[in-house]
GROMACS .gro file of C-alpha atoms in nm:
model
  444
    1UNK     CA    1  -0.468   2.135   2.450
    2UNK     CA    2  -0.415   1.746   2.541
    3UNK     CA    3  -0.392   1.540   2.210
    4UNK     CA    4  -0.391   1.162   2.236
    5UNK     CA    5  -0.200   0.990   1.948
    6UNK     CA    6  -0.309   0.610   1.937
    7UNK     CA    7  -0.034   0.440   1.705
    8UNK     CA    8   0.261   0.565   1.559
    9UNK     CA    9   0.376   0.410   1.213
   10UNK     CA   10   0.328   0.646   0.906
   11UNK     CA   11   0.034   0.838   0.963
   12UNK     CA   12   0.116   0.858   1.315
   13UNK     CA   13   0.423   0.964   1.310
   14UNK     CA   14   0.361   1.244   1.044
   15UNK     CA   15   0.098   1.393   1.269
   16UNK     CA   16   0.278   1.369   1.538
   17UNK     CA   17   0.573   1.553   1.376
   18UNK     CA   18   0.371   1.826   1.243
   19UNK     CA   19   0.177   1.874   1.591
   20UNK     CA   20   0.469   1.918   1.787
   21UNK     CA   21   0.611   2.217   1.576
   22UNK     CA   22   0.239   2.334   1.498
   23UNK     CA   23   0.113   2.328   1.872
   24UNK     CA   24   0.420   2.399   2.112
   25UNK     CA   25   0.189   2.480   2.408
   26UNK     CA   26   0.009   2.138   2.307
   27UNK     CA   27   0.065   1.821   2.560
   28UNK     CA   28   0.094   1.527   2.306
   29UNK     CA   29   0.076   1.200   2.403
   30UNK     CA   30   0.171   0.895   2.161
   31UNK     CA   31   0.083   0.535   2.290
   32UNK     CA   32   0.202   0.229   2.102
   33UNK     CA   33   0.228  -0.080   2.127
   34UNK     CA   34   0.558  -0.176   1.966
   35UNK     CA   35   0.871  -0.057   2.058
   36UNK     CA   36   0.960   0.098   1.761
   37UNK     CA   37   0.780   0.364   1.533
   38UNK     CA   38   0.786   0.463   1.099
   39UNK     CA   39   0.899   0.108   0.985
   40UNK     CA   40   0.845   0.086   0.621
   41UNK     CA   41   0.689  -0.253   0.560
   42UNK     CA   42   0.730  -0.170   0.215
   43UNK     CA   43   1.073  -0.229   0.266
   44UNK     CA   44   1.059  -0.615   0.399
   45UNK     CA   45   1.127  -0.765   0.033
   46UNK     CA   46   1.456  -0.538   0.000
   47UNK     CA   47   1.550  -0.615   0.325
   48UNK     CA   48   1.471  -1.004   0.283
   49UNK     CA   49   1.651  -1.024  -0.042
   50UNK     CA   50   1.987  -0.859   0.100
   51UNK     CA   51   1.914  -0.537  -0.123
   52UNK     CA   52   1.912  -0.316   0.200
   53UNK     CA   53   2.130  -0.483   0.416
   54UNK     CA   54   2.037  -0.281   0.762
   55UNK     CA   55   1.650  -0.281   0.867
   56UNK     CA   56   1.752   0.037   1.075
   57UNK     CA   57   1.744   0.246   0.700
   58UNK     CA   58   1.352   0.153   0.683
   59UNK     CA   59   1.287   0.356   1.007
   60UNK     CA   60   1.259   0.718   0.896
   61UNK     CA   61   1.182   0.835   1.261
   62UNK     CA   62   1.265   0.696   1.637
   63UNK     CA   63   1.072   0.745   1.929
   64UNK     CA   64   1.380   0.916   2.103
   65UNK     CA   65   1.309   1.199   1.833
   66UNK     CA   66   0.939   1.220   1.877
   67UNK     CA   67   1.065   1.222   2.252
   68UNK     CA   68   1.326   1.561   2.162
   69UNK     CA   69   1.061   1.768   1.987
   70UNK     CA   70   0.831   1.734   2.351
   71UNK     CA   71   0.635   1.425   2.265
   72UNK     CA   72   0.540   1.177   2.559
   73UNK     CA   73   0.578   0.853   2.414
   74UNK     CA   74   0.404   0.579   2.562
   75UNK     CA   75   0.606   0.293   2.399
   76UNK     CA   76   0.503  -0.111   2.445
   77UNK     CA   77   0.141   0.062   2.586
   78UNK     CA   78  -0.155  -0.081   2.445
   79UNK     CA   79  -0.557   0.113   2.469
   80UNK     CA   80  -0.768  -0.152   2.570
   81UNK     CA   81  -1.088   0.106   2.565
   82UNK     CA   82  -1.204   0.454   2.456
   83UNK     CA   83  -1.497   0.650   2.513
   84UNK     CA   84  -1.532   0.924   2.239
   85UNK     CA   85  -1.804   1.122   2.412
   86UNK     CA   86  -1.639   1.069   2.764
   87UNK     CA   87  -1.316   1.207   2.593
   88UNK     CA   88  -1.116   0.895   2.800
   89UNK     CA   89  -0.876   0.617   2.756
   90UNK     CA   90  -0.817   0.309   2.912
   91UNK     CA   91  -0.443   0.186   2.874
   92UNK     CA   92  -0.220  -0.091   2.958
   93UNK     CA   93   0.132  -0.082   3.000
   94UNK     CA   94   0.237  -0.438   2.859
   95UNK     CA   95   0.595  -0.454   3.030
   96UNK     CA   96   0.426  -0.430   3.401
   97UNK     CA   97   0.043  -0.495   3.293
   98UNK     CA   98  -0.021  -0.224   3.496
   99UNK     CA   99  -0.356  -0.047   3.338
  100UNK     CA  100  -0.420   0.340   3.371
  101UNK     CA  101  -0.690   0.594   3.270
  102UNK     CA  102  -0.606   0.905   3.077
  103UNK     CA  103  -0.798   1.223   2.908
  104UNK     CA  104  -0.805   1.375   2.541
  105UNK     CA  105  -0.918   1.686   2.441
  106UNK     CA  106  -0.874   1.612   2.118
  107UNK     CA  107  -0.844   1.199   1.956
  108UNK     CA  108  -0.598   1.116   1.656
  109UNK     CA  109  -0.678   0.757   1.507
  110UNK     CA  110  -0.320   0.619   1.376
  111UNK     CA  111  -0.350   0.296   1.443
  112UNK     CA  112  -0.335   0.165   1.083
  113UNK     CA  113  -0.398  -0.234   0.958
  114UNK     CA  114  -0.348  -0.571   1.071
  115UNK     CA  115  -0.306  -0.846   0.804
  116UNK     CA  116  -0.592  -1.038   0.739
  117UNK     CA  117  -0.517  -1.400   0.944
  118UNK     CA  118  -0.751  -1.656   0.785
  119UNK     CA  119  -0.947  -1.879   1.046
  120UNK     CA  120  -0.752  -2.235   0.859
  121UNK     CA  121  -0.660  -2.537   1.012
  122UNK     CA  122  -0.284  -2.566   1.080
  123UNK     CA  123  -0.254  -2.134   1.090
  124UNK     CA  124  -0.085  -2.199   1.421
  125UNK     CA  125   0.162  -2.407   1.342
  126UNK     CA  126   0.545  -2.339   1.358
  127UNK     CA  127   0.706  -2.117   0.987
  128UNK     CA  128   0.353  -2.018   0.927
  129UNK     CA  129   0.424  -1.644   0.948
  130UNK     CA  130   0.278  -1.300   0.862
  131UNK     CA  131   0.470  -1.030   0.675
  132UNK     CA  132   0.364  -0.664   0.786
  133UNK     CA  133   0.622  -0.507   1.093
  134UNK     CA  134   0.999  -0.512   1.210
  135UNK     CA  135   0.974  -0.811   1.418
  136UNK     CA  136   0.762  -1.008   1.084
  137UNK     CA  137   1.071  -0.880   0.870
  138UNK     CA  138   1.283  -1.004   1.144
  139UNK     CA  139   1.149  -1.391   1.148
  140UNK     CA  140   1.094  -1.422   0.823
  141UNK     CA  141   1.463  -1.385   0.736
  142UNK     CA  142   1.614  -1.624   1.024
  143UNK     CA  143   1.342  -1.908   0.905
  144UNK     CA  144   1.456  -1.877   0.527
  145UNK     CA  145   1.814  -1.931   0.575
  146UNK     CA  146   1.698  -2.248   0.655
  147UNK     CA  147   1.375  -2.317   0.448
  148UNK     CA  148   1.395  -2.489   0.098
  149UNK     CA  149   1.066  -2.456   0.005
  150UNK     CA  150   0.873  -2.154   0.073
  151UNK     CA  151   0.471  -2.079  -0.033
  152UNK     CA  152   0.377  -1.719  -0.087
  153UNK     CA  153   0.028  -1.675   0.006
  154UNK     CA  154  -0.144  -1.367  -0.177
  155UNK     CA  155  -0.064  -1.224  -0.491
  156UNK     CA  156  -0.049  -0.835  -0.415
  157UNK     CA  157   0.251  -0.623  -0.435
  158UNK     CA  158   0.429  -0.747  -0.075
  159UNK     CA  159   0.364  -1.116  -0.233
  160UNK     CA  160   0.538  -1.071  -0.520
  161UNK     CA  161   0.853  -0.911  -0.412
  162UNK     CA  162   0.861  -1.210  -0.159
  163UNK     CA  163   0.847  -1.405  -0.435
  164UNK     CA  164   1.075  -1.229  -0.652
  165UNK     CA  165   1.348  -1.236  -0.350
  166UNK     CA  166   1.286  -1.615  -0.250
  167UNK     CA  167   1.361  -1.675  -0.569
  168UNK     CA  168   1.676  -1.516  -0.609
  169UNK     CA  169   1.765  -1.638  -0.279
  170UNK     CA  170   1.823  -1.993  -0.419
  171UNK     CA  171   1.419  -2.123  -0.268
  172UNK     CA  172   1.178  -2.341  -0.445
  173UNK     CA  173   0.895  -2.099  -0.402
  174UNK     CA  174   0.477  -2.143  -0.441
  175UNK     CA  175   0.259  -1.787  -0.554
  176UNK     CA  176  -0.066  -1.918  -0.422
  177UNK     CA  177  -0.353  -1.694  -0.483
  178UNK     CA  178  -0.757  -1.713  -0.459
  179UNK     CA  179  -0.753  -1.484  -0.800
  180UNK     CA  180  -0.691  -1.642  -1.109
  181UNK     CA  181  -0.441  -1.337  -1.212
  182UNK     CA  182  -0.141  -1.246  -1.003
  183UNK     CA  183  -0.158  -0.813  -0.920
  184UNK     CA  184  -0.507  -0.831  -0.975
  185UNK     CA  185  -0.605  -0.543  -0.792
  186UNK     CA  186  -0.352  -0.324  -0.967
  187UNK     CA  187  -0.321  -0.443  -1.327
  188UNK     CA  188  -0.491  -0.526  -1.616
  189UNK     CA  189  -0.466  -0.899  -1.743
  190UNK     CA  190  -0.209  -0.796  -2.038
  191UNK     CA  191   0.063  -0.673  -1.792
  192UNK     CA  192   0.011  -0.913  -1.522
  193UNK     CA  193   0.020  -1.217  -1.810
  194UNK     CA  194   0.381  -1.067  -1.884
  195UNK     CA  195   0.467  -1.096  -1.514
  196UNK     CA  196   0.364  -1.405  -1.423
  197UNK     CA  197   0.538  -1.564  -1.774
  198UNK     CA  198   0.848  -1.416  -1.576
  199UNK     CA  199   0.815  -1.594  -1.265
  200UNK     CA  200   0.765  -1.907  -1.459
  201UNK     CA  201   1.063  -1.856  -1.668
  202UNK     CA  202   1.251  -1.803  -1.360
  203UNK     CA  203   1.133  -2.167  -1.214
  204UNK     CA  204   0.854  -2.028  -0.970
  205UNK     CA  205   0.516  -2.235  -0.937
  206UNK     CA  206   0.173  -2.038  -0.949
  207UNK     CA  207  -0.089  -2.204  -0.855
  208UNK     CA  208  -0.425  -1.934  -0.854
  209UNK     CA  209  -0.753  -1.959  -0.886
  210UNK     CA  210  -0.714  -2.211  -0.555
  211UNK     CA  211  -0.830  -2.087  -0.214
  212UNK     CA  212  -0.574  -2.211   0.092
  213UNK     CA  213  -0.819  -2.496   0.301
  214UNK     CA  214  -0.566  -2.600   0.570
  215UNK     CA  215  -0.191  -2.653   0.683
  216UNK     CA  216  -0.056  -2.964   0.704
  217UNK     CA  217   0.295  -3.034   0.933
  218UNK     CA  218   0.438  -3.295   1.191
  219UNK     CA  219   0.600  -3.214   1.504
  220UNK     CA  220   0.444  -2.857   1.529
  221UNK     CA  221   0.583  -2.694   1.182
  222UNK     CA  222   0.438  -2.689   0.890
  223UNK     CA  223   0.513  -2.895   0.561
  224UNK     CA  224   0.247  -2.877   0.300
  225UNK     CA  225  -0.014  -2.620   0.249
  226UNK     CA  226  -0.382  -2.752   0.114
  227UNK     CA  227  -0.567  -2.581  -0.152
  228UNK     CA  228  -0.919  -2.681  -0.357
  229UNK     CA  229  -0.737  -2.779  -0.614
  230UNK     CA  230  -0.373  -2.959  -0.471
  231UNK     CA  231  -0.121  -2.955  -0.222
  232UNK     CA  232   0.240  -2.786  -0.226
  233UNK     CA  233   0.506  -2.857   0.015
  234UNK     CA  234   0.642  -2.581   0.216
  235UNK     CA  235   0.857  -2.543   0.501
  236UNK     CA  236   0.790  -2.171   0.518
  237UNK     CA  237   0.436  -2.027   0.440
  238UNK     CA  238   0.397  -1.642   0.479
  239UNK     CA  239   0.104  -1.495   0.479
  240UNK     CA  240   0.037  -1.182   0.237
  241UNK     CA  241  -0.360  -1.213   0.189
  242UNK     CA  242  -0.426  -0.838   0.268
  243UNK     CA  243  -0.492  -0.618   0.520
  244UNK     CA  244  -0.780  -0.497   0.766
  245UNK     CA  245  -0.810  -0.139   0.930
  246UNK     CA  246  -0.717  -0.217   1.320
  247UNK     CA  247  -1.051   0.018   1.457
  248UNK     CA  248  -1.220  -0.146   1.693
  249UNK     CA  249  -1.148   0.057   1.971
  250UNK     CA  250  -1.408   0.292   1.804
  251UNK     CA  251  -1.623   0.097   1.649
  252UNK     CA  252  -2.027   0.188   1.653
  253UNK     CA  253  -1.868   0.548   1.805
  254UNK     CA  254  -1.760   0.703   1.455
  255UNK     CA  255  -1.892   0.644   1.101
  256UNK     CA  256  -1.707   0.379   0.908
  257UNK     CA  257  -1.715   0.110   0.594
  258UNK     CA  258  -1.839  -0.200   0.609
  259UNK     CA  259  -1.517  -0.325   0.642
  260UNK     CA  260  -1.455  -0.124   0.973
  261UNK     CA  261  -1.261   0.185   0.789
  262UNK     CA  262  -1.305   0.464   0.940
  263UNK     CA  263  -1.481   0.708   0.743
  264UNK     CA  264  -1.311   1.105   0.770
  265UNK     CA  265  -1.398   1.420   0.568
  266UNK     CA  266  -1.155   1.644   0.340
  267UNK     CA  267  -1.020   1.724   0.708
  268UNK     CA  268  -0.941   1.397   0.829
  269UNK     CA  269  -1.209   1.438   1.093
  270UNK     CA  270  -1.455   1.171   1.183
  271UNK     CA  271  -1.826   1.208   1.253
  272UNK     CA  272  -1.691   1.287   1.607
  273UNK     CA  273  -1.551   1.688   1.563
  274UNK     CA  274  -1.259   1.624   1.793
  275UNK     CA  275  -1.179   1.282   1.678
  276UNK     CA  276  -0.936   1.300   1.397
  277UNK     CA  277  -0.834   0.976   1.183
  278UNK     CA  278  -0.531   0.911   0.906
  279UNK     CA  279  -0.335   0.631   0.737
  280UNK     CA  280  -0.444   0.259   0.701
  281UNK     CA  281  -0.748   0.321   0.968
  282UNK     CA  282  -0.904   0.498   0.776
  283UNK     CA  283  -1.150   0.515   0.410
  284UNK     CA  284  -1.053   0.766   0.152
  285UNK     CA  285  -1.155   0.970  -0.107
  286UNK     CA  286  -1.151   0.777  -0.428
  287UNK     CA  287  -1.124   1.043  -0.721
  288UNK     CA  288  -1.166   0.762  -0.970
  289UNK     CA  289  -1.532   0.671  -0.852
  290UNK     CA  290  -1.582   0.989  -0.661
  291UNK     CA  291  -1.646   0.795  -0.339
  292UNK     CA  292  -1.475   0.676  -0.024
  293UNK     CA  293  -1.280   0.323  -0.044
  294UNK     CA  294  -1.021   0.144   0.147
  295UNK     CA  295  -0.684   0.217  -0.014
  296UNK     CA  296  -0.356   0.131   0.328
  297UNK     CA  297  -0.097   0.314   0.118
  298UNK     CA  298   0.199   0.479   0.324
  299UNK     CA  299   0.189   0.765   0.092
  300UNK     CA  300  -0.180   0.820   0.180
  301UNK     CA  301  -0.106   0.769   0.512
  302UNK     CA  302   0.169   1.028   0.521
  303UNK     CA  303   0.019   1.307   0.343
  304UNK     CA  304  -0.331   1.205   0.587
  305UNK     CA  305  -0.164   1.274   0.924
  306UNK     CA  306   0.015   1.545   0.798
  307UNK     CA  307  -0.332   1.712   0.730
  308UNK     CA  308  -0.422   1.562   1.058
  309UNK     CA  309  -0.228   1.831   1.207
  310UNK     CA  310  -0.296   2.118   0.969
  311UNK     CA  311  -0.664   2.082   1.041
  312UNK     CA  312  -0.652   1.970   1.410
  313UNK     CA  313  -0.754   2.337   1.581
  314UNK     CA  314  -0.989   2.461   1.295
  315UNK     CA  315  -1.044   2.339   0.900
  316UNK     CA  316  -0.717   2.455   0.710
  317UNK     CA  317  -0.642   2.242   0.439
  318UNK     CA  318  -0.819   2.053   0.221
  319UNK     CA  319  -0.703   1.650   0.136
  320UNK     CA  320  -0.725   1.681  -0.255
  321UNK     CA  321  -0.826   1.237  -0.234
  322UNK     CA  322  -0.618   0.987  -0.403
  323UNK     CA  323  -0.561   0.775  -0.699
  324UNK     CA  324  -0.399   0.485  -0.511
  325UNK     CA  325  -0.072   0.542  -0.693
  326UNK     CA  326   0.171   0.304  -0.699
  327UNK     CA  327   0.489   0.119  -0.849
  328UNK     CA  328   0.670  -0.215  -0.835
  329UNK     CA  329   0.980  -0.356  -0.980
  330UNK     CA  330   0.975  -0.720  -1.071
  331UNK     CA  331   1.285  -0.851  -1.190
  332UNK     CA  332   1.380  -0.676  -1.516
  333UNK     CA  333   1.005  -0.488  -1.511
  334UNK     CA  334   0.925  -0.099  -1.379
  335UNK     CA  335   0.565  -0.136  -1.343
  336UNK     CA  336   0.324   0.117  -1.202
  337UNK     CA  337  -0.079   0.191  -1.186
  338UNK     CA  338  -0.302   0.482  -1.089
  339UNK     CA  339  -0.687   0.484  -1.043
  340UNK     CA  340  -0.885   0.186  -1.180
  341UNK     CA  341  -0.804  -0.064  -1.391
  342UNK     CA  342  -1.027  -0.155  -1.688
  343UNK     CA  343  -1.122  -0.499  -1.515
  344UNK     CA  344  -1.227  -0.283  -1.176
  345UNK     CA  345  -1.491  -0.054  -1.355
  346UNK     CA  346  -1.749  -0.315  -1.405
  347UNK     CA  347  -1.743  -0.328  -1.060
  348UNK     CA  348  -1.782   0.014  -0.966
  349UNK     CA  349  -2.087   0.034  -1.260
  350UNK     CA  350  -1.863   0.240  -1.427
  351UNK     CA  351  -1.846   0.228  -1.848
  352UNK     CA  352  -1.532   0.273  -1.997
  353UNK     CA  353  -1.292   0.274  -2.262
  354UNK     CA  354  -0.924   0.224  -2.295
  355UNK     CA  355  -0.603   0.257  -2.530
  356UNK     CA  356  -0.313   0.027  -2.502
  357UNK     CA  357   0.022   0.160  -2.683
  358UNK     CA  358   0.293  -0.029  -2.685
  359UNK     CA  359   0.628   0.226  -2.811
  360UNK     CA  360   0.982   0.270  -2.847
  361UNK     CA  361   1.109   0.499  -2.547
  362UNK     CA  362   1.288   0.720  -2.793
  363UNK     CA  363   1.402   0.749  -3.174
  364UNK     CA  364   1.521   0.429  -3.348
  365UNK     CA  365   1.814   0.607  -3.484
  366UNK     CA  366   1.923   0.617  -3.133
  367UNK     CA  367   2.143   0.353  -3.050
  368UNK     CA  368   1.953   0.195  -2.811
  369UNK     CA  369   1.578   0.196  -2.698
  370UNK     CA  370   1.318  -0.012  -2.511
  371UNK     CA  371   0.951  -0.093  -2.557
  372UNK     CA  372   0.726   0.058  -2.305
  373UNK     CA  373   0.378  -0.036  -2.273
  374UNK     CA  374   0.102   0.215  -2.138
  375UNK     CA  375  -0.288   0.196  -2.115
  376UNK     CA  376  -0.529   0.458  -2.018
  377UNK     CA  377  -0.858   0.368  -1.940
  378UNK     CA  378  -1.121   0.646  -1.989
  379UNK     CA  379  -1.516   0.702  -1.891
  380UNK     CA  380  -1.685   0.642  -2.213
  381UNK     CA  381  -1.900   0.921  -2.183
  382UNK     CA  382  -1.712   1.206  -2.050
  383UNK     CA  383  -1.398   1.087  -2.148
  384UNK     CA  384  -1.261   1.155  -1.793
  385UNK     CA  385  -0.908   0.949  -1.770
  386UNK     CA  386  -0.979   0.706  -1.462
  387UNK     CA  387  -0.687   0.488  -1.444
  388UNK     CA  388  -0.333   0.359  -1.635
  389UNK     CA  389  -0.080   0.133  -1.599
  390UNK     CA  390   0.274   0.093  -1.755
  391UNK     CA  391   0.487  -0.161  -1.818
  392UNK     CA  392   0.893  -0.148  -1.950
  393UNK     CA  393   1.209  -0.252  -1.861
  394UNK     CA  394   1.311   0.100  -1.830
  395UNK     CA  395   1.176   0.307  -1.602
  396UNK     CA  396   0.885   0.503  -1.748
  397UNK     CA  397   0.706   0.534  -1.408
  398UNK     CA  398   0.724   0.865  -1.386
  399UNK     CA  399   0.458   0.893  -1.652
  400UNK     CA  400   0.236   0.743  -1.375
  401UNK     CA  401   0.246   1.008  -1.144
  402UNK     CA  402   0.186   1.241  -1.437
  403UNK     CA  403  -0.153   1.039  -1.557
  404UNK     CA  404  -0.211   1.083  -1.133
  405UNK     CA  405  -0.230   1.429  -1.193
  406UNK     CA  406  -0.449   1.424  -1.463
  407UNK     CA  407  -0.702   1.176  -1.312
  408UNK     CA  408  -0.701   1.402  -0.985
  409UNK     CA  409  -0.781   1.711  -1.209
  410UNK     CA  410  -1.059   1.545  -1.428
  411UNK     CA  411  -0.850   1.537  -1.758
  412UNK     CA  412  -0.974   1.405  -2.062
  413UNK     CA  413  -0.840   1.153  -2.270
  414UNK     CA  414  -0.832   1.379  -2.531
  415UNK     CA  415  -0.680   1.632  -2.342
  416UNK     CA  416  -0.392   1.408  -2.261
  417UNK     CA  417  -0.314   1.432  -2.686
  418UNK     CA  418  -0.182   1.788  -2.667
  419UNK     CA  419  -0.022   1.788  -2.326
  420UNK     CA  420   0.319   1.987  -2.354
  421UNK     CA  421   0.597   1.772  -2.339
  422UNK     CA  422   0.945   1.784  -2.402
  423UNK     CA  423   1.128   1.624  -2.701
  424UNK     CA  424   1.510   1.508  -2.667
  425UNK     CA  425   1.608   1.227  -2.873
  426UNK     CA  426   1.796   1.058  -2.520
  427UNK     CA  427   1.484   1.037  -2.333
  428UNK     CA  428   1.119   1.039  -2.615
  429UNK     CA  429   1.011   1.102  -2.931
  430UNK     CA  430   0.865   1.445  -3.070
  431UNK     CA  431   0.563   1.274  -2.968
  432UNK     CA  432   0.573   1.178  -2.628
  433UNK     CA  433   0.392   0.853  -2.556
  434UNK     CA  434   0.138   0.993  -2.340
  435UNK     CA  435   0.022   1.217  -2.639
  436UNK     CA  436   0.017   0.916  -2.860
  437UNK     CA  437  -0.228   0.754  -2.639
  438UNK     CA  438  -0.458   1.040  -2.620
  439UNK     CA  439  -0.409   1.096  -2.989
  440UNK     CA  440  -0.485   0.676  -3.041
  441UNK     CA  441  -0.811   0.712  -2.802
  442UNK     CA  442  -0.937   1.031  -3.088
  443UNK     CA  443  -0.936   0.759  -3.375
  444UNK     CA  444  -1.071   0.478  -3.178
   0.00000   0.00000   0.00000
């Protein structure tokens, strides 16, 4: 069996791994374009505000191991063209240019996202820079040291890290975002009020509900960045404004979204049977609306090409879809979010309910304890939990992954009431604070 592996970050490299101790016989071949494999991009605000202090630790494979287990890895080789039915590749090596033709018998789709690069006036000039691999991570440290005044375009998670680090760092910094809430996506408008309060505190500018027009600079680098409704000077502008799935080697050949996902089944196949697909390529199983939507998460994309290679010679294992889990720390904040947020069901046509505690983490004989903040939002008619967030400034995240789990398994609200939980005065209360929320949602 011949497998063809086009890009190699987290999806990639989890199929990969799997293939090579699942088909020893198998001749895999990886081709990439960068010289370097698994970086977690996830990582770039540690690394940029000193808390990791070597970008090797966010590289969690190399392609001299892929190389060990009997991979051939075609690093700094780019496909220029593939033919599904034709079961071909075109390929060019980009250190000679030399291009070359090669067979598949079977096609794995890794080749994840590629930031969204808005068509702007100025977008070429010089400390204009995108955030999303090693070398990005690489360049946007060396221009900081010597930038004073940095603008943070894009108010997702990457954005506000960035933000949070710049900050920190000693920079003036700019949050400049289309939305008029910062975490839109993720939160609801009473945790993301609490965050952006603390980037003001802290002396950072937000300026949302503005959409970017053009770059202004002199002598090829930029020094003030244009929006509808001002300008802000910046010496350093990086771009965070989201990602697209990088699939245009196949498009009009497989099924995909609108937005050029492609779409798989509970397999990871595509509407091609020996064309396989994972990670930020790719549309997903949304549990929460019970359809397929674009979610690049590197824990999707992880668990995705592992199944890749599970399901690669015949169906084996199911993908169970996701919840687009996540978490963030802010400053003093642990924040995380499954599913969809009360502000995102209107736009799915969904009706829903939700319950916002706000508790004590444990006893207030104790002799300490924090306030934690949770909400659950619920279908209406079913009751079906479809989403929560939590806020605190200890870490209650864990409950996330817990309300996950119950979204993934259908759970009611009032279900969640009389989960069994544990009670020890150092951690909760004899009534955990998930109960308390389903109990809270009974009476509403």
């Amino acid at each position: 069996m011949k497998i063809a592996v086009v890009g190699c970050t987290h999806a990639g490299t989890a199929a990969v791994k799997n293939m090579a101790e699942l088909y020893p016989e198998a001749k895999i071949t990886v081709y990439e374009r960068n010289d370097n494999v698994s970086f977690l991009s996830c990582g770039i605000a540690l690394y940029v505000g000193g808390v990791v202090k070597d970008a090797n630790g966010l590289f969690y494979s190399s392609p001299s191991e892929l190389q060990e287990m009997g991979v051939n890895m075609k690093m700094k080789h780019e496909v220029t063209n593939i033919d599904t039915d034709g079961k071909k590749i075109a390929v060019r090596n980009l250190e000679t240019n030399k291009e070359f033709e090669d067979t598949f018998d079977k096609l794995v789709m890794t080749t994840g996202s590629w930031p969204i690069i808005p068509n702007l006036e100025g977008i070429d000039l010089n400390n204009v820079v995108l955030c999303k691999n090693y070398q990005h991570a690489n360049h946007i440290i060396e221009k900081a040291k010597q930038a004073k005044k940095i603008a943070v375009i894009g108010a997702g998670y990457i954005g506000a890290e960035l933000v949070e680090a710049f900050e920190v760092y000693g920079k003036e910094v700019t949050f400049i975002d289309s939305a008029d809430r910062i975490l839109n996506k993720y939160l609801d408008p009473e945790f993301t009020n609490l965050m952006e309060t603390e980037f003001e505190n802290r002396g950072v500018k937000l300026a949302l509900n503005q959409a970017v027009t053009k770059f202004v600079g002199s002598e090829g680098s930029v020094e003030k960045v244009m929006t509808t409704d001002g300008e802000y000077e910046a010496d350093l502008v990086i771009l965070c404004v989201g990602f697209r799935p990088n699939t245009d080697l196949v498009k009009g050949q497989v099924d995909m979204l609108p937005n050029g996902a492609i779409v798989v089944d509970e397999y990871m196949q595509t509407s091609k049977k020996d064309i396989f697909a994972a990670g930020d390529s790719c549309a997903i199983y949304y549990n929460p609306i019970k359809k397929h939507a674009y979610i690049p998460l590197a824990t999707n994309a992880v668990r995705m090409g592992t199944l890749v290679a599970q399901n690669l010679v015949k169906p084996t294992i199911k993908y169970m879809g996701t919840q687009g889990t996540s978490g963030l720390h802010i400053y003093d904040y642990n924040v995380a979010s499954t599913g969809i947020t009360e502000t995102a069901a209107s736009l799915f046509d969904m009706n829903v309910k939700s319950i916002t505690i706000s508790e004590n983490n444990r006893p207030e004989f104790m002799p300490t304890y924090e306030n934690i903040t949770l909400k659950v939002v619920y279908e209406e008619e079913t009751r079906r939990i479809v989403g929560a967030q939590v806020i605190s400034k200890i870490d209650a995240t864990q409950a996330i992954n817990t309300l996950s789990v119950c979204v993934q398994q259908e759970m009611t609200i009032d279900e969640l009431g009389f989960m069994d939980f544990f009670f020890q005065p150092h951690f909760n209360k004899p009534w955990h604070f998930l109960n308390q929320a389903g109990l809270q949602a009974l009476q509403a």
